[in-house]
Every structure is written in C-alpha cells, then in structure tokens.
Amino acid sequence: YAIVTQTPYGNTFTKDIVLELLEKEGVGKGAYTDYVSVSFTALEQIGNAFGSLSKEVQDCMVRLDFELQFLLQYLELTYGKENFLLVVSSTYGVETPYKSATATKNHGGVFKQVEALYILQKYLETTYGSGNWIEHSFGRQIYLNRDLIAQYNLSLPNIQDEAALFLLQLAGVSSVLTAHAMNSGVFFDETKQRIAHAYNQQRSGDIYYELLPGWTEQSTDKVAQHISSFSEITHVPLLWYGWKTKAQRIHTPIATTDIIPTLTEILAIQRPQKAYGTYIQGIFE
C-alpha cells in the first residue's frame, strides 16, 4: 500500500477512516468534549516526489479541497455548526523551487546533502585522524560520533564549532548552530529562535544548518523543499470554523503554537507542559 501515500487517494482513505471513526466510536455524542486530530499527508509525499509546482500537486490540491468539503458537510449535518470547532492549518509551507527562483533571477541552487557530509567527513579525518566522525544525519541535523570523540580525548564543543565553521564555507549554507550554543545561548534572531525552540537535548543533533533563501536540499533521490525556518516555510494558513467563531480576517501575527493554548483555554483545562504560545484574542464571539 506504500504507493497509495503518493496519490490523492491516500487523502481519500484518510477521510473515510475519519468518518468511520466518528460514527463507530460515538465521537461528540457523550457528556465531555472529544478531540480528534487528522493529518492529510498525501500532498507532502506527492510534493517531495514531483515538486511543489507539478501538475500532480495541483491535482492533489483540488481533490483535497473536495475531501475537506465532504468532511465539513458531514460535521454540519451530524453535529450542527454550533456543536463542533474545526481548526485547519499546515505543518509548513513551501519554498520557491530552485528552477522558479533562477527563472526570476533570484539566487538559488540545490544543496546536495550526501556530498556535503562526505566532504565534512574527509575534513574531520584530515584534522583529527581516521574514523567515522559522522554517525548519522536527519533533516538538517548532523550527529557526530561521540564515542570516537571521547576515544581521541577531544572536546565535543570544539569539534562542533570546527564542523560548523567548515559547513559555513559550502555554497548555499546561510547559518549553522551547534548543540552547545543552543544549550547555553540566547537568540534574538527570529529564525534562530525557532530552531532553538525545536532543539531537544536528548534527541537533537550536534549541528543544525540552514540554507539560503531559494536553495533546496537534495537528500538521496528526493529534493525536499520544506525544511527551513524562513517565512516562506513558516507562513501557513490557519482557519477556525464552527463553535462561536465569527467571520473575519485577523491581520496581527499569529503562530501555530498558539493553537493549543487557545484550545486549552476554551476547554478550561491545563495546557501541556511543553506547549508555548498565547491565547488568540478575538476569534470567538
């Protein structure tokens, strides 16, 4: 069934499962408020496979619009508009693709992660000695081999800094943050603040790099266009519909991290410990 995830029918199956869940589990029929979270992921898979401006993505968008329409009609007919609250958003936006950026004379390019990691590995070997200095990479995070660093009796922060300075020399790299900097530093730059907020001491990598605007990243056979902290990526839709909402546009800056604090406020429950953000003013009557 893996191929289904790269077709619009992946979203159709997701919608059908949601409707079955609502019906068979009696969601919204009890004395307490029920919470249901749904993620339509086919669009992301299709975008990664064919590109954000492809006909396949356009087709998926049109079909997804119909899926959301069907789901909304079901909610209104089953529960009534005043008895449910629907929040629609996106995990991220999409950067301007490389070909589009060059066509409009903006600087851009493709950052080949595999080649960059190979060059960094050779640099660390030349500087510190033989060994597999890079243990793993995920997204734009690089995990260094800490056992090897300890074996050579080297300073982890120093090697993180050396690797960061080297990566900054590569074409397309705009900034590099190290784990020890995120542990001890205070950032006033909005982009770096977003990166630091996502950092986890137990799971995040030793190094995180950011690309320049207009640059996309090629990892193995895919060109990802959504791993970024720039405004093109973080600017996403946020729609509220149903219970006590009023038709309006809010022009003040709102973050997706404000969704959970707002929901916990109207439900009069404690927000999750790691949730940050503020209550969104003015969306309810």
PDB file of C-alpha atoms in Angstrom:
ATOM      1  CA  TYR A   1       0.000   0.000   0.000  1.00  0.00           C
ATOM      2  CA  ALA A   2       3.031   2.331   0.062  1.00  0.00           C
ATOM      3  CA  ILE A   3       2.240   3.704  -3.392  1.00  0.00           C
ATOM      4  CA  VAL A   4      -1.105   5.000  -2.083  1.00  0.00           C
ATOM      5  CA  THR A   5       0.723   7.608   0.009  1.00  0.00           C
ATOM      6  CA  GLN A   6       1.921   9.269  -3.210  1.00  0.00           C
ATOM      7  CA  THR A   7      -1.541   9.563  -4.740  1.00  0.00           C
ATOM      8  CA  PRO A   8      -4.566  11.739  -3.851  1.00  0.00           C
ATOM      9  CA  TYR A   9      -6.370   8.551  -2.823  1.00  0.00           C
ATOM     10  CA  GLY A  10      -4.244   8.498   0.327  1.00  0.00           C
ATOM     11  CA  ASN A  11      -6.207  11.548   1.485  1.00  0.00           C
ATOM     12  CA  THR A  12      -9.475   9.917   0.412  1.00  0.00           C
ATOM     13  CA  PHE A  13      -8.746   6.843   2.529  1.00  0.00           C
ATOM     14  CA  THR A  14      -7.807   9.085   5.464  1.00  0.00           C
ATOM     15  CA  LYS A  15     -11.109  10.963   5.195  1.00  0.00           C
ATOM     16  CA  ASP A  16     -13.070   7.693   5.005  1.00  0.00           C
ATOM     17  CA  ILE A  17     -11.311   6.350   8.115  1.00  0.00           C
ATOM     18  CA  VAL A  18     -12.104   9.569   9.999  1.00  0.00           C
ATOM     19  CA  LEU A  19     -15.800   9.328   9.105  1.00  0.00           C
ATOM     20  CA  GLU A  20     -15.864   5.688  10.219  1.00  0.00           C
ATOM     21  CA  LEU A  21     -14.163   6.641  13.493  1.00  0.00           C
ATOM     22  CA  LEU A  22     -16.650   9.423  14.212  1.00  0.00           C
ATOM     23  CA  GLU A  23     -19.580   7.119  13.517  1.00  0.00           C
ATOM     24  CA  LYS A  24     -18.490   3.897  15.217  1.00  0.00           C
ATOM     25  CA  GLU A  25     -16.828   5.442  18.287  1.00  0.00           C
ATOM     26  CA  GLY A  26     -19.675   7.843  19.012  1.00  0.00           C
ATOM     27  CA  VAL A  27     -17.377  10.861  18.912  1.00  0.00           C
ATOM     28  CA  GLY A  28     -19.128  14.018  20.099  1.00  0.00           C
ATOM     29  CA  LYS A  29     -22.114  12.115  21.496  1.00  0.00           C
ATOM     30  CA  GLY A  30     -21.042  11.994  25.156  1.00  0.00           C
ATOM     31  CA  ALA A  31     -21.072  14.448  28.042  1.00  0.00           C
ATOM     32  CA  TYR A  32     -17.476  15.575  27.537  1.00  0.00           C
ATOM     33  CA  THR A  33     -15.655  17.248  24.665  1.00  0.00           C
ATOM     34  CA  ASP A  34     -13.837  14.902  22.276  1.00  0.00           C
ATOM     35  CA  TYR A  35     -10.668  15.873  20.414  1.00  0.00           C
ATOM     36  CA  VAL A  36      -9.813  14.392  17.006  1.00  0.00           C
ATOM     37  CA  SER A  37      -6.612  15.210  15.109  1.00  0.00           C
ATOM     38  CA  VAL A  38      -6.365  14.374  11.396  1.00  0.00           C
ATOM     39  CA  SER A  39      -3.336  14.705   9.124  1.00  0.00           C
ATOM     40  CA  PHE A  40      -3.687  14.565   5.332  1.00  0.00           C
ATOM     41  CA  THR A  41      -0.142  13.662   4.275  1.00  0.00           C
ATOM     42  CA  ALA A  42      -0.502  12.672   0.612  1.00  0.00           C
ATOM     43  CA  LEU A  43       0.188  16.239  -0.537  1.00  0.00           C
ATOM     44  CA  GLU A  44       3.579  16.231   1.213  1.00  0.00           C
ATOM     45  CA  GLN A  45       4.557  12.890  -0.325  1.00  0.00           C
ATOM     46  CA  ILE A  46       3.498  13.998  -3.802  1.00  0.00           C
ATOM     47  CA  GLY A  47       5.326  17.318  -3.418  1.00  0.00           C
ATOM     48  CA  ASN A  48       8.543  15.558  -2.429  1.00  0.00           C
ATOM     49  CA  ALA A  49       8.261  13.137  -5.335  1.00  0.00           C
ATOM     50  CA  PHE A  50       7.215  15.505  -8.134  1.00  0.00           C
ATOM     51  CA  GLY A  51       7.938  19.059  -6.941  1.00  0.00           C
ATOM     52  CA  SER A  52       5.754  21.777  -5.456  1.00  0.00           C
ATOM     53  CA  LEU A  53       4.740  23.273  -8.828  1.00  0.00           C
ATOM     54  CA  SER A  54       3.954  19.948 -10.508  1.00  0.00           C
ATOM     55  CA  LYS A  55       0.630  19.001 -12.079  1.00  0.00           C
ATOM     56  CA  GLU A  56       0.460  16.140  -9.585  1.00  0.00           C
ATOM     57  CA  VAL A  57       0.488  18.598  -6.668  1.00  0.00           C
ATOM     58  CA  GLN A  58      -2.142  20.784  -8.332  1.00  0.00           C
ATOM     59  CA  ASP A  59      -4.368  17.750  -8.887  1.00  0.00           C
ATOM     60  CA  CYS A  60      -3.943  16.667  -5.258  1.00  0.00           C
ATOM     61  CA  MET A  61      -4.834  20.164  -4.016  1.00  0.00           C
ATOM     62  CA  VAL A  62      -8.089  20.189  -5.996  1.00  0.00           C
ATOM     63  CA  ARG A  63      -9.032  16.729  -4.734  1.00  0.00           C
ATOM     64  CA  LEU A  64      -8.086  17.613  -1.143  1.00  0.00           C
ATOM     65  CA  ASP A  65     -10.433  20.589  -1.338  1.00  0.00           C
ATOM     66  CA  PHE A  66     -13.287  18.198  -2.145  1.00  0.00           C
ATOM     67  CA  GLU A  67     -12.288  15.878   0.722  1.00  0.00           C
ATOM     68  CA  LEU A  68     -12.392  18.784   3.185  1.00  0.00           C
ATOM     69  CA  GLN A  69     -15.727  19.918   1.748  1.00  0.00           C
ATOM     70  CA  PHE A  70     -17.193  16.438   2.254  1.00  0.00           C
ATOM     71  CA  LEU A  71     -15.845  16.269   5.820  1.00  0.00           C
ATOM     72  CA  LEU A  72     -17.220  19.714   6.669  1.00  0.00           C
ATOM     73  CA  GLN A  73     -20.661  18.852   5.291  1.00  0.00           C
ATOM     74  CA  TYR A  74     -20.702  15.676   7.385  1.00  0.00           C
ATOM     75  CA  LEU A  75     -19.826  17.611  10.556  1.00  0.00           C
ATOM     76  CA  GLU A  76     -22.541  20.201   9.954  1.00  0.00           C
ATOM     77  CA  LEU A  77     -25.233  17.622   9.182  1.00  0.00           C
ATOM     78  CA  THR A  78     -24.271  15.305  12.054  1.00  0.00           C
ATOM     79  CA  TYR A  79     -23.453  17.730  14.872  1.00  0.00           C
ATOM     80  CA  GLY A  80     -24.588  21.191  13.769  1.00  0.00           C
ATOM     81  CA  LYS A  81     -22.258  24.131  13.213  1.00  0.00           C
ATOM     82  CA  GLU A  82     -22.516  25.346  16.827  1.00  0.00           C
ATOM     83  CA  ASN A  83     -21.520  21.973  18.277  1.00  0.00           C
ATOM     84  CA  PHE A  84     -18.044  21.492  16.816  1.00  0.00           C
ATOM     85  CA  LEU A  85     -14.901  23.568  16.351  1.00  0.00           C
ATOM     86  CA  LEU A  86     -12.750  22.882  13.296  1.00  0.00           C
ATOM     87  CA  VAL A  87      -9.167  24.150  13.098  1.00  0.00           C
ATOM     88  CA  VAL A  88      -7.358  23.785   9.765  1.00  0.00           C
ATOM     89  CA  SER A  89      -3.675  24.547   9.314  1.00  0.00           C
ATOM     90  CA  SER A  90      -0.497  23.186   7.757  1.00  0.00           C
ATOM     91  CA  THR A  91       2.758  21.883   9.169  1.00  0.00           C
ATOM     92  CA  TYR A  92       4.771  24.091   6.825  1.00  0.00           C
ATOM     93  CA  GLY A  93       4.661  25.999   3.570  1.00  0.00           C
ATOM     94  CA  VAL A  94       6.878  25.536   0.519  1.00  0.00           C
ATOM     95  CA  GLU A  95       9.938  27.449  -0.584  1.00  0.00           C
ATOM     96  CA  THR A  96      10.201  28.832  -4.095  1.00  0.00           C
ATOM     97  CA  PRO A  97      11.565  25.915  -6.145  1.00  0.00           C
ATOM     98  CA  TYR A  98      15.096  26.253  -7.491  1.00  0.00           C
ATOM     99  CA  LYS A  99      14.053  26.397 -11.172  1.00  0.00           C
ATOM    100  CA  SER A 100      11.467  29.068 -10.401  1.00  0.00           C
ATOM    101  CA  ALA A 101      13.996  31.065  -8.374  1.00  0.00           C
ATOM    102  CA  THR A 102      16.557  31.058 -11.186  1.00  0.00           C
ATOM    103  CA  ALA A 103      13.872  31.970 -13.719  1.00  0.00           C
ATOM    104  CA  THR A 104      13.101  35.114 -11.717  1.00  0.00           C
ATOM    105  CA  LYS A 105      16.839  35.872 -11.342  1.00  0.00           C
ATOM    106  CA  ASN A 106      16.844  35.172  -7.606  1.00  0.00           C
ATOM    107  CA  HIS A 107      19.895  33.359  -6.303  1.00  0.00           C
ATOM    108  CA  GLY A 108      19.226  29.708  -5.624  1.00  0.00           C
ATOM    109  CA  GLY A 109      20.523  26.213  -6.072  1.00  0.00           C
ATOM    110  CA  VAL A 110      20.386  22.617  -4.914  1.00  0.00           C
ATOM    111  CA  PHE A 111      22.333  21.669  -1.792  1.00  0.00           C
ATOM    112  CA  LYS A 112      23.408  18.026  -2.098  1.00  0.00           C
ATOM    113  CA  GLN A 113      23.478  16.717   1.445  1.00  0.00           C
ATOM    114  CA  VAL A 114      25.287  13.442   0.694  1.00  0.00           C
ATOM    115  CA  GLU A 115      28.181  15.294  -0.948  1.00  0.00           C
ATOM    116  CA  ALA A 116      28.332  17.843   1.879  1.00  0.00           C
ATOM    117  CA  LEU A 117      28.502  15.121   4.533  1.00  0.00           C
ATOM    118  CA  TYR A 118      31.234  13.321   2.581  1.00  0.00           C
ATOM    119  CA  ILE A 119      33.330  16.497   2.374  1.00  0.00           C
ATOM    120  CA  LEU A 120      32.790  17.209   6.085  1.00  0.00           C
ATOM    121  CA  GLN A 121      33.805  13.640   6.974  1.00  0.00           C
ATOM    122  CA  LYS A 122      37.052  13.987   4.993  1.00  0.00           C
ATOM    123  CA  TYR A 123      37.791  17.330   6.644  1.00  0.00           C
ATOM    124  CA  LEU A 124      37.350  15.862  10.138  1.00  0.00           C
ATOM    125  CA  GLU A 125      39.537  12.879   9.211  1.00  0.00           C
ATOM    126  CA  THR A 126      42.285  15.202   7.995  1.00  0.00           C
ATOM    127  CA  THR A 127      42.018  17.381  11.095  1.00  0.00           C
ATOM    128  CA  TYR A 128      41.590  14.813  13.872  1.00  0.00           C
ATOM    129  CA  GLY A 129      42.513  11.395  12.482  1.00  0.00           C
ATOM    130  CA  SER A 130      40.875   8.373  10.874  1.00  0.00           C
ATOM    131  CA  GLY A 131      37.426   7.186  11.901  1.00  0.00           C
ATOM    132  CA  ASN A 132      33.743   7.599  11.149  1.00  0.00           C
ATOM    133  CA  TRP A 133      33.236  11.081  12.610  1.00  0.00           C
ATOM    134  CA  ILE A 134      29.668  11.486  11.352  1.00  0.00           C
ATOM    135  CA  GLU A 135      27.375   8.922  12.908  1.00  0.00           C
ATOM    136  CA  HIS A 136      24.045   9.940  11.410  1.00  0.00           C
ATOM    137  CA  SER A 137      22.073  12.750   9.789  1.00  0.00           C
ATOM    138  CA  PHE A 138      18.384  13.573   9.902  1.00  0.00           C
ATOM    139  CA  GLY A 139      16.839  16.501   8.080  1.00  0.00           C
ATOM    140  CA  ARG A 140      19.389  19.258   8.531  1.00  0.00           C
ATOM    141  CA  GLN A 141      20.778  17.832  11.748  1.00  0.00           C
ATOM    142  CA  ILE A 142      24.182  16.144  11.876  1.00  0.00           C
ATOM    143  CA  TYR A 143      25.019  13.696  14.663  1.00  0.00           C
ATOM    144  CA  LEU A 144      28.722  13.345  15.428  1.00  0.00           C
ATOM    145  CA  ASN A 145      30.307  10.121  16.671  1.00  0.00           C
ATOM    146  CA  ARG A 146      30.643  10.976  20.349  1.00  0.00           C
ATOM    147  CA  ASP A 147      32.282   7.654  21.230  1.00  0.00           C
ATOM    148  CA  LEU A 148      35.057   8.355  18.722  1.00  0.00           C
ATOM    149  CA  ILE A 149      35.438  11.910  20.021  1.00  0.00           C
ATOM    150  CA  ALA A 150      35.819  10.556  23.562  1.00  0.00           C
ATOM    151  CA  GLN A 151      38.270   7.907  22.314  1.00  0.00           C
ATOM    152  CA  TYR A 152      40.512  10.637  20.884  1.00  0.00           C
ATOM    153  CA  ASN A 153      40.042  12.606  24.134  1.00  0.00           C
ATOM    154  CA  LEU A 154      38.759  15.636  22.219  1.00  0.00           C
ATOM    155  CA  SER A 155      36.415  18.431  23.252  1.00  0.00           C
ATOM    156  CA  LEU A 156      32.903  17.928  21.857  1.00  0.00           C
ATOM    157  CA  PRO A 157      32.073  21.687  21.750  1.00  0.00           C
ATOM    158  CA  ASN A 158      35.338  22.385  19.913  1.00  0.00           C
ATOM    159  CA  ILE A 159      34.621  19.780  17.232  1.00  0.00           C
ATOM    160  CA  GLN A 160      31.060  21.054  16.879  1.00  0.00           C
ATOM    161  CA  ASP A 161      32.461  24.555  16.302  1.00  0.00           C
ATOM    162  CA  GLU A 162      35.054  23.289  13.797  1.00  0.00           C
ATOM    163  CA  ALA A 163      32.415  21.391  11.828  1.00  0.00           C
ATOM    164  CA  ALA A 164      30.074  24.396  11.897  1.00  0.00           C
ATOM    165  CA  LEU A 165      32.757  26.761  10.571  1.00  0.00           C
ATOM    166  CA  PHE A 166      33.573  24.304   7.785  1.00  0.00           C
ATOM    167  CA  LEU A 167      29.924  23.920   6.742  1.00  0.00           C
ATOM    168  CA  LEU A 168      29.553  27.699   6.547  1.00  0.00           C
ATOM    169  CA  GLN A 169      32.027  27.680   3.650  1.00  0.00           C
ATOM    170  CA  LEU A 170      29.782  25.475   1.498  1.00  0.00           C
ATOM    171  CA  ALA A 171      27.631  27.092  -1.171  1.00  0.00           C
ATOM    172  CA  GLY A 172      24.022  27.534  -0.088  1.00  0.00           C
ATOM    173  CA  VAL A 173      24.600  27.419   3.680  1.00  0.00           C
ATOM    174  CA  SER A 174      23.406  30.552   5.471  1.00  0.00           C
ATOM    175  CA  SER A 175      23.965  29.678   9.131  1.00  0.00           C
ATOM    176  CA  VAL A 176      24.978  26.796  11.378  1.00  0.00           C
ATOM    177  CA  LEU A 177      24.049  26.272  15.024  1.00  0.00           C
ATOM    178  CA  THR A 178      25.750  23.837  17.378  1.00  0.00           C
ATOM    179  CA  ALA A 179      24.195  21.892  20.228  1.00  0.00           C
ATOM    180  CA  HIS A 180      26.296  23.575  22.896  1.00  0.00           C
ATOM    181  CA  ALA A 181      25.311  27.005  21.525  1.00  0.00           C
ATOM    182  CA  MET A 182      21.620  26.096  21.732  1.00  0.00           C
ATOM    183  CA  ASN A 183      22.133  24.780  25.258  1.00  0.00           C
ATOM    184  CA  SER A 184      23.766  27.944  26.532  1.00  0.00           C
ATOM    185  CA  GLY A 185      22.885  30.769  24.147  1.00  0.00           C
ATOM    186  CA  VAL A 186      20.046  33.278  23.980  1.00  0.00           C
ATOM    187  CA  PHE A 187      18.949  34.136  20.448  1.00  0.00           C
ATOM    188  CA  PHE A 188      17.247  37.347  19.379  1.00  0.00           C
ATOM    189  CA  ASP A 189      17.069  36.439  15.689  1.00  0.00           C
ATOM    190  CA  GLU A 190      13.588  35.039  14.948  1.00  0.00           C
ATOM    191  CA  THR A 191      14.868  32.258  12.681  1.00  0.00           C
ATOM    192  CA  LYS A 192      17.397  31.041  15.248  1.00  0.00           C
ATOM    193  CA  GLN A 193      14.754  31.231  17.977  1.00  0.00           C
ATOM    194  CA  ARG A 194      12.575  28.787  16.009  1.00  0.00           C
ATOM    195  CA  ILE A 195      15.486  26.375  15.662  1.00  0.00           C
ATOM    196  CA  ALA A 196      16.356  26.648  19.362  1.00  0.00           C
ATOM    197  CA  HIS A 197      12.726  26.021  20.367  1.00  0.00           C
ATOM    198  CA  ALA A 198      12.775  22.756  18.405  1.00  0.00           C
ATOM    199  CA  TYR A 199      16.058  21.614  19.973  1.00  0.00           C
ATOM    200  CA  ASN A 200      15.924  18.638  22.346  1.00  0.00           C
ATOM    201  CA  GLN A 201      18.999  17.794  24.424  1.00  0.00           C
ATOM    202  CA  GLN A 202      18.344  14.054  24.313  1.00  0.00           C
ATOM    203  CA  ARG A 203      17.374  13.635  20.655  1.00  0.00           C
ATOM    204  CA  SER A 204      18.617  16.542  18.545  1.00  0.00           C
ATOM    205  CA  GLY A 205      21.842  16.525  16.562  1.00  0.00           C
ATOM    206  CA  ASP A 206      25.189  18.144  17.308  1.00  0.00           C
ATOM    207  CA  ILE A 207      24.916  20.531  14.368  1.00  0.00           C
ATOM    208  CA  TYR A 208      21.974  22.155  12.594  1.00  0.00           C
ATOM    209  CA  TYR A 209      22.468  24.056   9.347  1.00  0.00           C
ATOM    210  CA  GLU A 210      20.150  26.434   7.498  1.00  0.00           C
ATOM    211  CA  LEU A 211      20.164  27.154   3.765  1.00  0.00           C
ATOM    212  CA  LEU A 212      19.912  30.469   1.974  1.00  0.00           C
ATOM    213  CA  PRO A 213      16.537  31.534   0.527  1.00  0.00           C
ATOM    214  CA  GLY A 214      15.913  29.922  -2.855  1.00  0.00           C
ATOM    215  CA  TRP A 215      18.060  26.880  -2.071  1.00  0.00           C
ATOM    216  CA  THR A 216      16.525  23.419  -1.845  1.00  0.00           C
ATOM    217  CA  GLU A 217      18.081  20.307  -0.419  1.00  0.00           C
ATOM    218  CA  GLN A 218      18.650  17.026  -2.206  1.00  0.00           C
ATOM    219  CA  SER A 219      18.887  14.014   0.079  1.00  0.00           C
ATOM    220  CA  THR A 220      19.391  10.703  -1.786  1.00  0.00           C
ATOM    221  CA  ASP A 221      16.821  10.765  -4.624  1.00  0.00           C
ATOM    222  CA  LYS A 222      14.453  13.400  -3.209  1.00  0.00           C
ATOM    223  CA  VAL A 223      14.573  17.175  -3.283  1.00  0.00           C
ATOM    224  CA  ALA A 224      12.937  18.436  -0.087  1.00  0.00           C
ATOM    225  CA  GLN A 225      11.556  21.971  -0.190  1.00  0.00           C
ATOM    226  CA  HIS A 226      10.114  22.420   3.282  1.00  0.00           C
ATOM    227  CA  ILE A 227      12.941  22.070   5.813  1.00  0.00           C
ATOM    228  CA  SER A 228      13.546  25.710   6.607  1.00  0.00           C
ATOM    229  CA  SER A 229      12.803  28.421   9.143  1.00  0.00           C
ATOM    230  CA  PHE A 230      12.315  31.258   6.672  1.00  0.00           C
ATOM    231  CA  SER A 231       8.949  32.976   6.258  1.00  0.00           C
ATOM    232  CA  GLU A 232       8.016  31.053   3.096  1.00  0.00           C
ATOM    233  CA  ILE A 233       8.012  27.882   5.172  1.00  0.00           C
ATOM    234  CA  THR A 234       6.574  29.193   8.428  1.00  0.00           C
ATOM    235  CA  HIS A 235       3.796  31.246   6.781  1.00  0.00           C
ATOM    236  CA  VAL A 236       0.853  28.825   6.725  1.00  0.00           C
ATOM    237  CA  PRO A 237      -2.947  29.138   6.701  1.00  0.00           C
ATOM    238  CA  LEU A 238      -4.869  28.985   9.972  1.00  0.00           C
ATOM    239  CA  LEU A 239      -8.652  28.666   9.716  1.00  0.00           C
ATOM    240  CA  TRP A 240     -11.171  28.399  12.567  1.00  0.00           C
ATOM    241  CA  TYR A 241     -14.764  27.372  11.876  1.00  0.00           C
ATOM    242  CA  GLY A 242     -17.779  26.366  13.933  1.00  0.00           C
ATOM    243  CA  TRP A 243     -18.469  26.918  17.628  1.00  0.00           C
ATOM    244  CA  LYS A 244     -18.786  30.647  18.444  1.00  0.00           C
ATOM    245  CA  THR A 245     -16.441  31.743  15.659  1.00  0.00           C
ATOM    246  CA  LYS A 246     -17.227  34.853  13.655  1.00  0.00           C
ATOM    247  CA  ALA A 247     -16.407  35.594  10.025  1.00  0.00           C
ATOM    248  CA  GLN A 248     -13.322  37.810   9.952  1.00  0.00           C
ATOM    249  CA  ARG A 249      -9.672  38.105   8.973  1.00  0.00           C
ATOM    250  CA  ILE A 250      -7.036  38.611  11.658  1.00  0.00           C
ATOM    251  CA  HIS A 251      -4.035  40.572  10.403  1.00  0.00           C
ATOM    252  CA  THR A 252      -1.921  40.543  13.564  1.00  0.00           C
ATOM    253  CA  PRO A 253       0.867  37.913  13.675  1.00  0.00           C
ATOM    254  CA  ILE A 254      -0.306  34.535  14.987  1.00  0.00           C
ATOM    255  CA  ALA A 255       1.790  31.392  15.402  1.00  0.00           C
ATOM    256  CA  THR A 256       0.598  27.809  15.021  1.00  0.00           C
ATOM    257  CA  THR A 257       1.957  27.280  18.532  1.00  0.00           C
ATOM    258  CA  ASP A 258      -0.952  29.469  19.706  1.00  0.00           C
ATOM    259  CA  ILE A 259      -3.498  26.802  18.711  1.00  0.00           C
ATOM    260  CA  ILE A 260      -3.045  24.513  21.723  1.00  0.00           C
ATOM    261  CA  PRO A 261      -3.044  27.347  24.335  1.00  0.00           C
ATOM    262  CA  THR A 262      -6.253  28.671  22.754  1.00  0.00           C
ATOM    263  CA  LEU A 263      -7.958  25.268  22.779  1.00  0.00           C
ATOM    264  CA  THR A 264      -6.945  24.544  26.374  1.00  0.00           C
ATOM    265  CA  GLU A 265      -8.224  27.972  27.415  1.00  0.00           C
ATOM    266  CA  ILE A 266     -11.708  27.482  25.958  1.00  0.00           C
ATOM    267  CA  LEU A 267     -11.854  23.933  27.347  1.00  0.00           C
ATOM    268  CA  ALA A 268     -10.726  25.186  30.774  1.00  0.00           C
ATOM    269  CA  ILE A 269      -8.027  22.519  31.039  1.00  0.00           C
ATOM    270  CA  GLN A 270      -4.307  22.722  31.774  1.00  0.00           C
ATOM    271  CA  ARG A 271      -2.075  23.199  28.759  1.00  0.00           C
ATOM    272  CA  PRO A 272       0.658  20.600  28.054  1.00  0.00           C
ATOM    273  CA  GLN A 273       3.871  21.275  29.931  1.00  0.00           C
ATOM    274  CA  LYS A 274       5.979  21.851  26.812  1.00  0.00           C
ATOM    275  CA  ALA A 275       3.399  23.959  24.969  1.00  0.00           C
ATOM    276  CA  TYR A 276       4.321  27.583  24.419  1.00  0.00           C
ATOM    277  CA  GLY A 277       2.338  30.306  22.730  1.00  0.00           C
ATOM    278  CA  THR A 278      -0.518  32.569  23.746  1.00  0.00           C
ATOM    279  CA  TYR A 279      -4.302  32.641  23.612  1.00  0.00           C
ATOM    280  CA  ILE A 280      -5.568  34.050  20.300  1.00  0.00           C
ATOM    281  CA  GLN A 281      -7.744  37.056  21.022  1.00  0.00           C
ATOM    282  CA  GLY A 282     -10.870  37.962  19.082  1.00  0.00           C
ATOM    283  CA  ILE A 283     -11.755  34.783  17.189  1.00  0.00           C
ATOM    284  CA  PHE A 284     -14.767  33.843  19.332  1.00  0.00           C
ATOM    285  CA  GLU A 285     -17.986  35.755  19.846  1.00  0.00           C
TER     286      GLU A 285
END
